[in-house]
Coordinates of C-alpha atoms in Angstrom, one line a residue:
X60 CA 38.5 -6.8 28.6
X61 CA 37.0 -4.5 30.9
X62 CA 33.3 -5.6 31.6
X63 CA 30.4 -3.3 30.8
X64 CA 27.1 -3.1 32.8
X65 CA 23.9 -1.7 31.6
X66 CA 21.7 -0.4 34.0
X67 CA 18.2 -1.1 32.0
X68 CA 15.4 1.1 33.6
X69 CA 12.0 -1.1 33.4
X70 CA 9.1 -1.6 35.3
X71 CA 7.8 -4.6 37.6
X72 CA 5.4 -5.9 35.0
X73 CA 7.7 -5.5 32.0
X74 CA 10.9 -6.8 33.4
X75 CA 11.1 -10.2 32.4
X76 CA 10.0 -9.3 28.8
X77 CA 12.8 -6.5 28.5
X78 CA 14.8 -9.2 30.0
X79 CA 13.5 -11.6 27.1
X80 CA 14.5 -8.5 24.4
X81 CA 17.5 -8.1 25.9
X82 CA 18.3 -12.0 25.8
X83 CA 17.2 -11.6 21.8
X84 CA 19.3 -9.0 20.5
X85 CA 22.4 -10.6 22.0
X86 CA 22.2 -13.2 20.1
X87 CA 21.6 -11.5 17.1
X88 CA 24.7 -9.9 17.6
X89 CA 26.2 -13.2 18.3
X90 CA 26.6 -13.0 21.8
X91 CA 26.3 -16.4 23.9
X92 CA 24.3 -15.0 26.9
X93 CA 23.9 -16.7 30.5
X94 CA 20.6 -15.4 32.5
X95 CA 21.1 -15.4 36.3
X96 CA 18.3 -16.4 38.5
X97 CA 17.5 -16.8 42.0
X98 CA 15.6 -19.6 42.4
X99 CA 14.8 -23.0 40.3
X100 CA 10.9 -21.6 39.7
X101 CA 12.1 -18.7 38.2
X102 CA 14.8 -20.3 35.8
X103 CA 11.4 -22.5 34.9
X104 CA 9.9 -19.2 34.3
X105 CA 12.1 -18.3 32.2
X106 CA 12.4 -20.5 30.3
X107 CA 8.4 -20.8 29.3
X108 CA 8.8 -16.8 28.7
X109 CA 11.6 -17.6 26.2
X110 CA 9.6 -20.3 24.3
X111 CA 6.4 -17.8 23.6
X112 CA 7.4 -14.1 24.3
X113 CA 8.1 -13.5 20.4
X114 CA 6.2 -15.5 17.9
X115 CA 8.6 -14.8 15.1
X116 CA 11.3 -16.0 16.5
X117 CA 12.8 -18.4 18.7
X118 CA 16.1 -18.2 21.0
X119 CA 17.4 -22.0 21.5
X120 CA 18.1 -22.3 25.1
X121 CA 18.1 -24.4 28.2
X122 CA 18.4 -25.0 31.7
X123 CA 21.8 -25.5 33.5
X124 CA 22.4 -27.3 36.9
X125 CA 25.9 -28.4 37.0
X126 CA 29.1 -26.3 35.6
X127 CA 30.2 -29.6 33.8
X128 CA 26.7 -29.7 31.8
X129 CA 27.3 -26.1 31.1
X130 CA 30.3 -26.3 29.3
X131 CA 29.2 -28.9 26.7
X132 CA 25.9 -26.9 26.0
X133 CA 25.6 -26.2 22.5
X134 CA 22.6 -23.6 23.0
X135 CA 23.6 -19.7 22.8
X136 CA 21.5 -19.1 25.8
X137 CA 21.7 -20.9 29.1
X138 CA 19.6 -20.0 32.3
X139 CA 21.0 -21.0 35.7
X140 CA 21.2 -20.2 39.3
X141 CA 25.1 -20.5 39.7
X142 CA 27.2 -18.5 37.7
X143 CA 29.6 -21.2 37.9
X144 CA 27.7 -22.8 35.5
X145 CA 27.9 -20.4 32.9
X146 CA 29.5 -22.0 30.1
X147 CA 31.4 -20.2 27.7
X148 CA 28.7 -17.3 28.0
X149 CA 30.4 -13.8 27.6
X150 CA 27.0 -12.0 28.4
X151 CA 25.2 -12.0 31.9
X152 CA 21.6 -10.8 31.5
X153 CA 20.2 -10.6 35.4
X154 CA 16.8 -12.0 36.7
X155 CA 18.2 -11.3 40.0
X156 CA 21.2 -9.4 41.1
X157 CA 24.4 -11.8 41.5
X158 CA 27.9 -10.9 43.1
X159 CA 29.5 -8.5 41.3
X160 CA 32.9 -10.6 42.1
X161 CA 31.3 -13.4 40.0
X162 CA 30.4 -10.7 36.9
X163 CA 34.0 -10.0 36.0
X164 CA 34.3 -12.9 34.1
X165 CA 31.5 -11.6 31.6
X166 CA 32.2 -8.7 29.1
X167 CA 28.5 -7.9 29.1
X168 CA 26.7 -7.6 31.9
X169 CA 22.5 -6.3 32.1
X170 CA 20.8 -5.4 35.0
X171 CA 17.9 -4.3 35.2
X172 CA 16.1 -1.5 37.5
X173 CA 12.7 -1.7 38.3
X174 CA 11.6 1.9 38.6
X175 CA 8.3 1.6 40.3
X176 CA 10.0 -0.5 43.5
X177 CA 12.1 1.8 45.4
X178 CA 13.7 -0.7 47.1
X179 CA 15.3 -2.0 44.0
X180 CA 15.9 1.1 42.8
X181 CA 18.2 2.2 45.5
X182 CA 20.0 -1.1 45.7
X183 CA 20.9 -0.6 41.9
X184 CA 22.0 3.1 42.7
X185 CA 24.2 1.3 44.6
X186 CA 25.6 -1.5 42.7
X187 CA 26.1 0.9 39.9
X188 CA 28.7 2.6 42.5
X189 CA 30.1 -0.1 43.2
X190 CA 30.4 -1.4 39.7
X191 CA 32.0 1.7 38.9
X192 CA 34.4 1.6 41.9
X193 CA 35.6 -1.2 40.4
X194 CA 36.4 -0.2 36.9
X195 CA 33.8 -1.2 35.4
X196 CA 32.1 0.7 32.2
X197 CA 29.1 1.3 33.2
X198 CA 25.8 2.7 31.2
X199 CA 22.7 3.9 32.0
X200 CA 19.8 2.8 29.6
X201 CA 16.5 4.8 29.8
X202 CA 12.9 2.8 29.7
X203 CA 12.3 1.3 26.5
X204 CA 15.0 3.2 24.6
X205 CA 16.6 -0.1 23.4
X206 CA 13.4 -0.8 21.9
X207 CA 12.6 2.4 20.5
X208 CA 15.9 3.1 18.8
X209 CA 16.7 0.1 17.2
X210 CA 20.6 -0.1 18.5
X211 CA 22.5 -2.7 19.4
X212 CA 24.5 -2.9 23.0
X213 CA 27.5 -1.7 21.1
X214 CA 25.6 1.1 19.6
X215 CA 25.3 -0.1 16.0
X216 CA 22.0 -0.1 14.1
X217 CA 20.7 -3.7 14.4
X218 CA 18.8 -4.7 11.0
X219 CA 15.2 -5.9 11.1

């Protein structure tokens, strides 16, 4: 399957809880997602954000150091700074940006573009070319619109 890579416009301050949203709504739609990091603080981070950013609900997840460990882990969402480790994860949500060699083996793949850092903004311009030179599908996804129109990656209508 050819992997698909949505470009998720956001800003400093709101990325990790797009990130969060992002990590929810695929696994509503059943998805078993891995979120990439850079560095062991962050995963810690992240994994604080995931236990309080919604109070309704709550997205079982955990740390992952090893590959082994990975594959045996019975929680839908798994945070970790080796993509190695990934598990039988078929979505890549991105804290920070990975090879894109290492993405092919994930049919959904979220990046996210900080629009007030031009820095970051450029270097996604340019992974989304290379992405695309590549073959991969890639989409572009306006601030907030995932939230504001209720759709699902795939495009279908996600009930409340």
């Amino acid at each position: 399957m050819t992997p698909q890579m949505f470009f998720v416009e956001t800003s400093i301050k709101e990325q990790r809880r797009d990130l969060c949203r992002w990590v929810e709504r695929l696994v509503d739609e059943g998805h078993r997602v891995f979120i990439f990091t850079g560095s062991t603080v962050s995963a810690q981070q992240l994994d604080g954000l995931l236990w309080s950013f919604s109070k309704p609900s709550f997205i079982p997840h955990r740390i992952v150091t090893h590959a082994e460990k990975a594959s045996m882990a019975m929680e839908p969402v798994l945070i970790g700074l080796d993509l190695s480790g990934r598990g039988r994860c078929g979505a890549l949500v991105c804290d920070d940006t990975p090879d894109l060699e290492a993405c092919t083996a994930f049919e959904i793949i979220v990046h996210f573009v900080p629009m007030d850092d031009p820095n970051k903004r450029e270097a996604s311009r340019r992974l989304w070319a290379k992405a695309k030179s590549r073959g991969m599908v890639v989409r572009h996804v306006p601030m907030a619109s995932l939230a504001r129109t209720g759709r699902s990656t795939t495009g279908r209508s996600l009930s409340p």
